[in-house]
PDB file of C-alpha atoms in Angstrom:
ATOM      1  CA  GLY A 144     -22.717   7.987  -3.054  1.00 48.00           C
ATOM      2  CA  PRO A 145     -19.015   7.457  -2.444  1.00 50.00           C
ATOM      3  CA  SER A 146     -18.097  10.086  -5.050  1.00 55.00           C
ATOM      4  CA  ILE A 147     -18.925  12.795  -2.496  1.00 56.00           C
ATOM      5  CA  MET A 148     -15.583  11.922  -0.873  1.00 59.00           C
ATOM      6  CA  GLU A 149     -13.724  12.897  -4.051  1.00 68.00           C
ATOM      7  CA  LEU A 150     -15.245  16.336  -4.567  1.00 73.00           C
ATOM      8  CA  LYS A 151     -12.857  19.282  -4.652  1.00 78.00           C
ATOM      9  CA  LYS A 152     -15.397  21.538  -2.940  1.00 84.00           C
ATOM     10  CA  PRO A 153     -17.628  21.066   0.072  1.00 87.00           C
ATOM     11  CA  LEU A 154     -21.143  19.994  -0.797  1.00 90.00           C
ATOM     12  CA  ILE A 155     -23.957  21.845   0.983  1.00 94.00           C
ATOM     13  CA  ALA A 156     -27.457  20.398   0.679  1.00 94.00           C
ATOM     14  CA  ALA A 157     -30.457  22.724   0.873  1.00 96.00           C
ATOM     15  CA  ILE A 158     -33.282  20.322   1.647  1.00 96.00           C
ATOM     16  CA  GLU A 159     -36.939  21.111   1.048  1.00 97.00           C
ATOM     17  CA  GLY A 160     -39.213  18.071   0.989  1.00 94.00           C
ATOM     18  CA  TYR A 161     -37.844  14.524   0.918  1.00 93.00           C
ATOM     19  CA  ALA A 162     -34.131  13.708   1.150  1.00 88.00           C
ATOM     20  CA  VAL A 163     -32.468  10.363   0.585  1.00 81.00           C
ATOM     21  CA  ALA A 164     -28.845  11.342  -0.100  1.00 78.00           C
ATOM     22  CA  GLY A 165     -26.075  13.221   1.653  1.00 80.00           C
ATOM     23  CA  ALA A 166     -23.676  16.142   1.638  1.00 88.00           C
ATOM     24  CA  ASP A 167     -20.926  17.601   3.810  1.00 90.00           C
ATOM     25  CA  ILE A 168     -23.305  20.097   5.404  1.00 93.00           C
ATOM     26  CA  ARG A 169     -27.067  19.709   5.375  1.00 95.00           C
ATOM     27  CA  VAL A 170     -29.609  22.500   5.960  1.00 97.00           C
ATOM     28  CA  CYS A 171     -33.294  21.693   5.803  1.00 97.00           C
ATOM     29  CA  SER A 172     -36.720  23.259   6.024  1.00 98.00           C
ATOM     30  CA  ARG A 173     -39.091  22.429   8.873  1.00 98.00           C
ATOM     31  CA  SER A 174     -41.185  20.209   6.603  1.00 98.00           C
ATOM     32  CA  ALA A 175     -38.209  18.214   5.266  1.00 97.00           C
ATOM     33  CA  VAL A 176     -38.422  14.436   5.608  1.00 97.00           C
ATOM     34  CA  PHE A 177     -35.483  12.034   5.642  1.00 94.00           C
ATOM     35  CA  GLY A 178     -35.465   8.314   5.188  1.00 91.00           C
ATOM     36  CA  VAL A 179     -34.225   5.120   3.655  1.00 90.00           C
ATOM     37  CA  PHE A 180     -37.347   4.623   1.591  1.00 87.00           C
ATOM     38  CA  CYS A 181     -35.806   2.048  -0.746  1.00 85.00           C
ATOM     39  CA  ARG A 182     -36.410  -0.366   2.134  1.00 79.00           C
ATOM     40  CA  GLN A 183     -40.137  -0.258   1.392  1.00 83.00           C
ATOM     41  CA  VAL A 184     -39.622  -1.776  -2.072  1.00 86.00           C
ATOM     42  CA  GLY A 185     -36.874  -4.235  -1.168  1.00 84.00           C
ATOM     43  CA  VAL A 186     -33.933  -2.349  -2.657  1.00 85.00           C
ATOM     44  CA  PRO A 187     -30.735  -2.423  -0.551  1.00 83.00           C
ATOM     45  CA  LEU A 188     -28.567   0.620  -0.004  1.00 81.00           C
ATOM     46  CA  ILE A 189     -25.811   0.565  -2.619  1.00 77.00           C
ATOM     47  CA  ASP A 190     -24.617   4.180  -2.588  1.00 76.00           C
ATOM     48  CA  GLY A 191     -22.438   4.153   0.516  1.00 78.00           C
ATOM     49  CA  GLY A 192     -25.333   4.883   2.852  1.00 82.00           C
ATOM     50  CA  THR A 193     -24.574   1.888   5.074  1.00 86.00           C
ATOM     51  CA  VAL A 194     -21.066   3.271   5.516  1.00 86.00           C
ATOM     52  CA  ARG A 195     -21.647   7.021   5.860  1.00 87.00           C
ATOM     53  CA  LEU A 196     -24.920   7.126   7.787  1.00 90.00           C
ATOM     54  CA  PRO A 197     -23.669   5.301  10.934  1.00 92.00           C
ATOM     55  CA  ARG A 198     -20.658   7.599  11.015  1.00 90.00           C
ATOM     56  CA  ILE A 199     -22.900  10.658  10.982  1.00 92.00           C
ATOM     57  CA  ILE A 200     -25.722   9.641  13.331  1.00 95.00           C
ATOM     58  CA  GLY A 201     -24.493   6.446  15.006  1.00 94.00           C
ATOM     59  CA  LEU A 202     -25.254   2.790  14.473  1.00 95.00           C
ATOM     60  CA  GLY A 203     -28.493   2.618  16.475  1.00 96.00           C
ATOM     61  CA  ARG A 204     -30.144   5.527  14.699  1.00 97.00           C
ATOM     62  CA  SER A 205     -28.889   4.308  11.324  1.00 94.00           C
ATOM     63  CA  LEU A 206     -30.370   0.884  11.945  1.00 95.00           C
ATOM     64  CA  ASP A 207     -33.632   2.537  13.012  1.00 95.00           C
ATOM     65  CA  MET A 208     -33.836   4.492   9.743  1.00 93.00           C
ATOM     66  CA  THR A 209     -32.633   1.686   7.515  1.00 92.00           C
ATOM     67  CA  LEU A 210     -34.479  -1.295   8.938  1.00 92.00           C
ATOM     68  CA  THR A 211     -37.825   0.421   9.503  1.00 92.00           C
ATOM     69  CA  GLY A 212     -37.819   2.626   6.408  1.00 90.00           C
ATOM     70  CA  ARG A 213     -39.747   5.160   8.478  1.00 93.00           C
ATOM     71  CA  PRO A 214     -39.689   8.881   7.733  1.00 95.00           C
ATOM     72  CA  VAL A 215     -37.542  11.063   9.993  1.00 96.00           C
ATOM     73  CA  THR A 216     -38.693  14.631  10.637  1.00 97.00           C
ATOM     74  CA  ALA A 217     -36.483  17.695  10.351  1.00 98.00           C
ATOM     75  CA  GLU A 218     -36.435  18.196  14.134  1.00 98.00           C
ATOM     76  CA  GLU A 219     -35.467  14.564  14.713  1.00 97.00           C
ATOM     77  CA  ALA A 220     -32.758  14.857  12.042  1.00 97.00           C
ATOM     78  CA  LEU A 221     -31.394  17.950  13.819  1.00 98.00           C
ATOM     79  CA  HIS A 222     -31.416  16.172  17.177  1.00 98.00           C
ATOM     80  CA  TRP A 223     -29.561  13.229  15.628  1.00 97.00           C
ATOM     81  CA  GLY A 224     -26.950  15.421  13.913  1.00 96.00           C
ATOM     82  CA  LEU A 225     -28.125  14.467  10.435  1.00 95.00           C
ATOM     83  CA  VAL A 226     -28.646  18.159   9.630  1.00 96.00           C
ATOM     84  CA  THR A 227     -26.861  21.182  11.048  1.00 96.00           C
ATOM     85  CA  LYS A 228     -29.711  23.651  10.796  1.00 96.00           C
ATOM     86  CA  VAL A 229     -33.497  23.710  10.413  1.00 98.00           C
ATOM     87  CA  VAL A 230     -35.036  26.808   8.851  1.00 98.00           C
ATOM     88  CA  ASP A 231     -38.516  27.936   7.854  1.00 98.00           C
ATOM     89  CA  ASP A 232     -40.006  26.347   4.751  1.00 98.00           C
ATOM     90  CA  GLY A 233     -38.706  27.989   1.601  1.00 98.00           C
ATOM     91  CA  GLU A 234     -35.512  29.235   3.311  1.00 98.00           C
ATOM     92  CA  ALA A 235     -33.188  26.216   3.004  1.00 97.00           C
ATOM     93  CA  LEU A 236     -31.502  27.460  -0.166  1.00 98.00           C
ATOM     94  CA  ASN A 237     -30.899  30.911   1.346  1.00 98.00           C
ATOM     95  CA  ALA A 238     -29.443  29.350   4.503  1.00 98.00           C
ATOM     96  CA  ALA A 239     -27.198  27.047   2.454  1.00 97.00           C
ATOM     97  CA  SER A 240     -26.052  30.018   0.347  1.00 97.00           C
ATOM     98  CA  GLU A 241     -25.138  31.922   3.514  1.00 97.00           C
ATOM     99  CA  LEU A 242     -23.066  28.965   4.693  1.00 95.00           C
ATOM    100  CA  ALA A 243     -21.322  28.846   1.318  1.00 94.00           C
ATOM    101  CA  LYS A 244     -20.511  32.565   1.597  1.00 96.00           C
ATOM    102  CA  GLN A 245     -18.932  31.941   5.004  1.00 93.00           C
ATOM    103  CA  ILE A 246     -16.897  29.034   3.658  1.00 91.00           C
ATOM    104  CA  ILE A 247     -15.526  30.877   0.608  1.00 90.00           C
ATOM    105  CA  LYS A 248     -14.130  33.651   2.820  1.00 90.00           C
ATOM    106  CA  HIS A 249     -11.454  31.223   3.993  1.00 85.00           C
ATOM    107  CA  PRO A 250      -8.379  30.053   2.053  1.00 84.00           C
ATOM    108  CA  TYR A 251      -9.491  27.277  -0.280  1.00 84.00           C
ATOM    109  CA  GLU A 252      -6.493  24.926   0.000  1.00 83.00           C
ATOM    110  CA  CYS A 253      -6.592  24.997   3.796  1.00 82.00           C
ATOM    111  CA  MET A 254     -10.327  24.238   3.846  1.00 85.00           C
ATOM    112  CA  LEU A 255      -9.860  21.430   1.346  1.00 85.00           C
ATOM    113  CA  ALA A 256      -6.982  19.941   3.371  1.00 85.00           C
ATOM    114  CA  ASP A 257      -9.064  19.965   6.561  1.00 86.00           C
ATOM    115  CA  ARG A 258     -12.013  18.366   4.759  1.00 87.00           C
ATOM    116  CA  ARG A 259      -9.781  15.657   3.272  1.00 86.00           C
ATOM    117  CA  SER A 260      -8.215  15.016   6.674  1.00 88.00           C
ATOM    118  CA  MET A 261     -11.596  14.628   8.371  1.00 88.00           C
ATOM    119  CA  LEU A 262     -12.864  12.268   5.678  1.00 85.00           C
ATOM    120  CA  ASN A 263      -9.618  10.268   5.820  1.00 84.00           C
ATOM    121  CA  SER A 264      -9.845   9.965   9.607  1.00 87.00           C
ATOM    122  CA  LEU A 265     -13.034   7.935   9.266  1.00 84.00           C
ATOM    123  CA  SER A 266     -11.114   4.948   7.932  1.00 85.00           C
ATOM    124  CA  ALA A 267      -7.663   5.523   9.441  1.00 88.00           C
ATOM    125  CA  THR A 268      -6.161   4.607  12.769  1.00 89.00           C
ATOM    126  CA  GLU A 269      -5.726   7.578  15.092  1.00 90.00           C
ATOM    127  CA  LYS A 270      -1.956   7.551  14.503  1.00 93.00           C
ATOM    128  CA  ASP A 271      -2.382   7.460  10.715  1.00 90.00           C
ATOM    129  CA  ALA A 272      -5.026  10.190  10.880  1.00 88.00           C
ATOM    130  CA  TYR A 273      -2.599  12.476  12.746  1.00 89.00           C
ATOM    131  CA  ALA A 274       0.095  11.743  10.155  1.00 90.00           C
ATOM    132  CA  PHE A 275      -2.324  12.524   7.325  1.00 87.00           C
ATOM    133  CA  GLU A 276      -3.227  15.813   9.005  1.00 87.00           C
ATOM    134  CA  LEU A 277       0.451  16.761   9.353  1.00 86.00           C
ATOM    135  CA  ASN A 278       0.929  16.091   5.648  1.00 84.00           C
ATOM    136  CA  SER A 279      -1.482  18.972   5.044  1.00 76.00           C
ATOM    137  CA  LEU A 280       1.197  21.452   6.136  1.00 72.00           C
ATOM    138  CA  PRO A 281       2.088  22.359   2.533  1.00 69.00           C
ATOM    139  CA  VAL A 282      -1.080  24.489   2.554  1.00 63.00           C
ATOM    140  CA  LEU A 283       0.656  26.933   4.905  1.00 65.00           C
ATOM    141  CA  PRO A 284       1.230  29.436   2.080  1.00 67.00           C
ATOM    142  CA  ASP A 285      -2.556  29.952   2.197  1.00 60.00           C
ATOM    143  CA  ALA A 286      -2.262  30.785   5.878  1.00 63.00           C
ATOM    144  CA  ILE A 287       0.637  33.160   5.295  1.00 63.00           C
ATOM    145  CA  GLN A 288      -1.285  34.910   2.522  1.00 64.00           C
ATOM    146  CA  ALA A 289      -4.367  35.235   4.743  1.00 62.00           C
ATOM    147  CA  ILE A 290      -2.311  36.758   7.553  1.00 64.00           C
ATOM    148  CA  THR A 291      -0.442  39.227   5.339  1.00 65.00           C
ATOM    149  CA  THR A 292      -3.377  40.489   3.268  1.00 64.00           C
TER     150      THR A 292
END
C-alpha cells in the first residue's frame, strides 16, 4: 500500500507464483502471475493500487488488469514494465538478492535521496520536482566520501 513510499530502503520483490502487491523493483519467475483478483469477489482496490499501477504501466493496461481481473503472465508483465526481470522458476530470490547487492555498493543517502525524488516527482509539477531534487544536495558528503575512498 501507500506505506511503501515511506520506507527508508528500496523494496525488491522476488515473485514466485501469484503477486497482487508492489515494490520498487520487481523480479519474477517465468511462472509468476499478476492480477487484480479482488475484482472477482467485488472488493475494490484500497491499498493505493489505483494510484501506483497506472503510473507504472499506464492507464490503459491498468484498466485492463483492474476491470477484467484477468491474470497477467510474467512475459506480459515484463513487456508492460510491471517487472524489470524474468528469471527461471526458483531463481527470483537469487536475482533479487543480486540486485540488492548491487544497490548496497552505492552510498545509501544518495540512493535514498534519488528514490525520494523520483517518488515525489509523481505528484509534483515539473518545476517543483526539480526543486525537490536540488534539495537533495546535502547528500554530497556521500559523493565526496565515495570519490575519496
